[in-house]
CSV table of C-alpha atoms in Angstrom, one decimal:
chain,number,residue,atom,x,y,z
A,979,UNK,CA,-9.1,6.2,-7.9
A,980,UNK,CA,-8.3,5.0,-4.4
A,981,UNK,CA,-6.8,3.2,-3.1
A,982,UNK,CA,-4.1,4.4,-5.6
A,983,UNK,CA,-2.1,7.0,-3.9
A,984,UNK,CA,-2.4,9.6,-6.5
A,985,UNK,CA,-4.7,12.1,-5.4
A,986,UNK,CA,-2.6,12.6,-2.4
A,987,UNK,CA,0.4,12.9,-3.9
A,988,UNK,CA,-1.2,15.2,-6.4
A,989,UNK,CA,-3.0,17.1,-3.8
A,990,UNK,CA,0.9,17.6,-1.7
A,991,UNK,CA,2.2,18.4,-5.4
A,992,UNK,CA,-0.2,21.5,-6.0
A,993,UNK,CA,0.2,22.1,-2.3
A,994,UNK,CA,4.3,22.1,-2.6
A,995,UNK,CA,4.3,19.6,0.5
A,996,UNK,CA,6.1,16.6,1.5
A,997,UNK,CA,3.7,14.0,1.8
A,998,UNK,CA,5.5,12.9,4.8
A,999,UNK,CA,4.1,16.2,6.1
A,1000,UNK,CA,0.5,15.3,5.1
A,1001,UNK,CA,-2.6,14.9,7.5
A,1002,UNK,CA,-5.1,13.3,5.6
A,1003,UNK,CA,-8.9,12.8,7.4
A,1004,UNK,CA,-11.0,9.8,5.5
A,1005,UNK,CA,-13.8,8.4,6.3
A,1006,UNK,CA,-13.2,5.4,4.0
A,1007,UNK,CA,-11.0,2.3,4.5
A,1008,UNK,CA,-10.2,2.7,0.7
A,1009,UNK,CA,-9.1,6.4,1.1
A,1010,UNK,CA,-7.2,5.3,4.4
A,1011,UNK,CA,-5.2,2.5,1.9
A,1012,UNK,CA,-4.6,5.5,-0.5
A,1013,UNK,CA,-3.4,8.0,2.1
A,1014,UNK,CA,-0.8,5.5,3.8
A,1015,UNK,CA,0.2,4.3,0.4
A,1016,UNK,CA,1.2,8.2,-0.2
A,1017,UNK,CA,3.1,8.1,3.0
A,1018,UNK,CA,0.9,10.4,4.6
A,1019,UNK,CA,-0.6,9.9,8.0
A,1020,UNK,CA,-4.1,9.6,8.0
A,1021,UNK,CA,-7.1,9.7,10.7
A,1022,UNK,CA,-10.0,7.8,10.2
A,1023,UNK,CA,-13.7,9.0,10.7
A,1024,UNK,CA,-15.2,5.5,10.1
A,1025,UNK,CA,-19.0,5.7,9.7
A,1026,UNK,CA,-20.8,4.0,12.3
A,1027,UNK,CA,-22.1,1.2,9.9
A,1028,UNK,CA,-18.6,0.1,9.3
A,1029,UNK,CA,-18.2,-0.6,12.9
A,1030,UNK,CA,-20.0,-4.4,13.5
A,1031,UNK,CA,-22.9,-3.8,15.6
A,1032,UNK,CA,-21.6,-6.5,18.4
A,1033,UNK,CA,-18.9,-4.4,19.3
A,1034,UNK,CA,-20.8,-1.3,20.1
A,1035,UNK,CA,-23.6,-3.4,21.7
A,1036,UNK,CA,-21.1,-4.6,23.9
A,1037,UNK,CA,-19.4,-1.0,24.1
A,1038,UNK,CA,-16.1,-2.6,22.9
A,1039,UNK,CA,-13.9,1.0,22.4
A,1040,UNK,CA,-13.1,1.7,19.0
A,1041,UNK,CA,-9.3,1.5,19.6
A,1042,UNK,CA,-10.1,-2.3,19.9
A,1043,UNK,CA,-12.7,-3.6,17.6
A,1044,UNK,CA,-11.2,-5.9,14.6
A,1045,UNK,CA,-12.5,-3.3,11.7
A,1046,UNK,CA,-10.0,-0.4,13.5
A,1047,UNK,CA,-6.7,-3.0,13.3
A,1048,UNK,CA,-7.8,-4.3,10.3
A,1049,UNK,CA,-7.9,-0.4,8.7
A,1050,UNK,CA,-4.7,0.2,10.1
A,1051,UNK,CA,-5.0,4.1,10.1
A,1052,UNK,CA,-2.6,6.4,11.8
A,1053,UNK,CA,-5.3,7.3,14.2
A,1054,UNK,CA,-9.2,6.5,14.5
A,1055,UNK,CA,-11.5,8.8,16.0
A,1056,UNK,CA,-15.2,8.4,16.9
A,1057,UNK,CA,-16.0,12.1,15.6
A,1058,UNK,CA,-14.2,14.5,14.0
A,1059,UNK,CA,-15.1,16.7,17.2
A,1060,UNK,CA,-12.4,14.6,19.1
A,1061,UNK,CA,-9.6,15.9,17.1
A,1062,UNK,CA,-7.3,17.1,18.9
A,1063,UNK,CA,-4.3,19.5,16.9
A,1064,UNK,CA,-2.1,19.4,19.3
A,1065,UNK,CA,-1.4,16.1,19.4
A,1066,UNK,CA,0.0,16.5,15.6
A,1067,UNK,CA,1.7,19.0,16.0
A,1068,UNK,CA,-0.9,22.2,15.1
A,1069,UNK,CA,-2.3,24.9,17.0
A,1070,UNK,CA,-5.3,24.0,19.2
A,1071,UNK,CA,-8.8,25.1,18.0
């Protein structure tokens, strides 16, 4: 149960991967704790009711508001559609 780590590590296990090798995409600052407890990177799809309504009243970008640093994931994104693969490493779409 997150945040333990162990469904990611078991998830690399049946995978035969190094979690160190691991992309993990959560939308959940619990699953984000698990995923970098696992040693995996991890980008975070936060829903918009975890961001506080100030900040995007006041169109504070998401790379800054408190709830992002407090999270601490590898990489936040607003949508999954700005994911970009080639920035990790992987083909582009």
């Amino acid at each position: 149960c997150k945040p333990a780590p162990d469904c990611f590590l078991l998830a690399a296990k049946l995978l035969g991967a190094d979690p160190a090798s691991c992309l993990v995409f959560e939308d959940a600052p619990n699953g984000v704790a698990a995923a970098k407890a696992a040693g995996m990177a991890v980008v975070w799809v936060p829903h918009k009711f975890m961001l506080r309504d100030e900040d995007v009243a006041q169109g504070v970008p998401l790379a800054e508001q408190q709830v992002v640093r407090d999270v601490g994931a590898t990489q936040t994104l607003g949508s999954l559609e700005d994911f970009k693969p080639e920035e990790w490493g992987l083909p582009p779409f």
